[in-house]
Amino acid sequence: MRLLRRQSRQDPQPSDEGDSPVIELRGVGLTYPGPPPVEALHPCDLTVRRGEFITVVGPSGSGKSTFLNVAGLLDSPTSGRYLLDGIDTAALPDRERTALRGRRIGFVFQSFHLLPHRSALENVALAMLYTGIPRAQRLVRARAALDQVGLGHRTGAVPGRLSGGERQRVAIARALVGRPSLLLCDEPTGNLDSANAASVLGLLDDLHGAGMTVLVITHDPEVARRGHRTVTIRDGRLHP
Ligand SMILES: Nc1ncnc2c1ncn2[C@@H]1O[C@H](COP(=O)(O)OP(=O)(O)OP(=O)(O)O)[C@@H](O)[C@H]1O
Ligand SMILES: [Mg+2]
């Protein structure tokens, strides 16, 4: 699908573009400095191939969000090597890591993180504010992303006038509009009732069916079953 095409023009050259995994972790760990230091993610290995749908489960405090922050380039690991789309992220200066994150990763969080006074269309279009894409084009792409998540008829609504599931679908449209390689979701249905959760999960299934690589963190065994592979984290240790 058109929205899933990757934008790679300005990224550093990956070592072996095309066939490289989306995520490749080799001995990647993270210790928060403290004091006292917290080894939130013990050194771990994980490979996520293009088009996989992976779920990550584990009890509260086990290190799921820490793992997502590392995979999403929000935090740098304190050990190991992380290749995203074949690009060695440790070697990148901060600005390039940020740019890589912006182009390759879409985030969806439990609490939506939408701007309350902006319409759905503006919330999605704002994700492209610093891309150099002209405003008219940003609005066209935002509208297409909202169409894709089934909200083409609600583009003018502010978040307060949308259901929880609709809000999360706006957040998913915002994550997709930059045409990322990878969609990272931290408890995407955690604030939703079962009907709204089902609509969001159905959308994630559709996106995966269209070729998107999806990684979902969840407490919910029902959500975990949607993944084609489930990875467990316990006490900061990843069990692929
Ligand atoms: N900035 C930080 N500094 C020090 N320790 C932290 C920091 N952030 C998280 N931790 C600790 O790291 C561990 C893992 O936290 P994390 O947020 O990854 O857990 P989680 O599995 O996402 O939990 P939840 O399901 O409750 O969201 C916890 O022991 C937590 O207290
Ligand atoms: Mg968490």
Tab-separated table of C-alpha atoms in Angstrom, residues 23-25 28-34 38-41 63-84 88-94 97-98 100-102 105 107 109 184 186 217:
chain	number	residue	atom	x	y	z
A	23	ILE	CA	15.389	-4.808	14.206
A	24	GLU	CA	18.593	-6.587	15.067
A	25	LEU	CA	19.726	-6.495	18.709
A	28	VAL	CA	21.687	-4.923	23.812
A	29	GLY	CA	21.099	-3.914	27.420
A	30	LEU	CA	20.193	-0.809	29.382
A	31	THR	CA	21.175	0.083	32.926
A	32	TYR	CA	19.690	3.286	34.336
A	33	PRO	CA	22.520	5.065	36.120
A	34	GLY	CA	20.660	5.701	39.361
A	38	VAL	CA	18.858	-0.317	37.734
A	39	GLU	CA	19.610	-3.011	35.166
A	40	ALA	CA	16.230	-2.609	33.476
A	41	LEU	CA	17.196	-4.589	30.357
A	63	GLY	CA	11.245	-3.788	31.397
A	64	LYS	CA	8.737	-3.675	28.532
A	65	SER	CA	8.713	0.113	28.110
A	66	THR	CA	12.478	0.204	28.564
A	67	PHE	CA	12.767	-2.280	25.713
A	68	LEU	CA	10.387	-0.233	23.548
A	69	ASN	CA	12.300	2.971	24.244
A	70	VAL	CA	15.508	1.295	23.113
A	71	ALA	CA	13.910	-0.288	20.030
A	72	GLY	CA	12.338	3.097	19.210
A	73	LEU	CA	15.632	5.000	19.524
A	74	LEU	CA	14.216	7.092	22.386
A	75	ASP	CA	16.921	5.724	24.709
A	76	SER	CA	20.423	4.530	23.861
A	77	PRO	CA	21.430	1.105	25.130
A	78	THR	CA	24.300	1.031	27.596
A	79	SER	CA	25.651	-2.173	26.012
A	80	GLY	CA	25.494	-4.033	22.701
A	81	ARG	CA	24.756	-3.232	19.111
A	82	TYR	CA	21.406	-2.204	17.581
A	83	LEU	CA	20.906	-2.268	13.832
A	84	LEU	CA	17.685	-0.692	12.554
A	88	ASP	CA	24.195	0.658	13.094
A	89	THR	CA	22.458	3.133	15.384
A	90	ALA	CA	25.218	3.338	18.015
A	91	ALA	CA	27.548	4.946	15.500
A	92	LEU	CA	25.130	7.823	14.803
A	93	PRO	CA	25.341	11.295	16.331
A	94	ASP	CA	22.213	12.301	18.299
A	97	ARG	CA	19.476	9.123	15.428
A	98	THR	CA	16.566	11.506	15.942
A	100	LEU	CA	16.309	8.163	11.675
A	101	ARG	CA	13.656	7.670	14.365
A	102	GLY	CA	11.412	10.263	12.719
A	105	ILE	CA	9.531	4.485	13.382
A	107	PHE	CA	4.853	5.215	17.860
A	109	PHE	CA	1.011	4.919	23.186
A	184	LEU	CA	5.880	0.312	17.883
A	186	ASP	CA	3.020	0.406	24.020
A	217	ILE	CA	3.695	-4.374	24.092
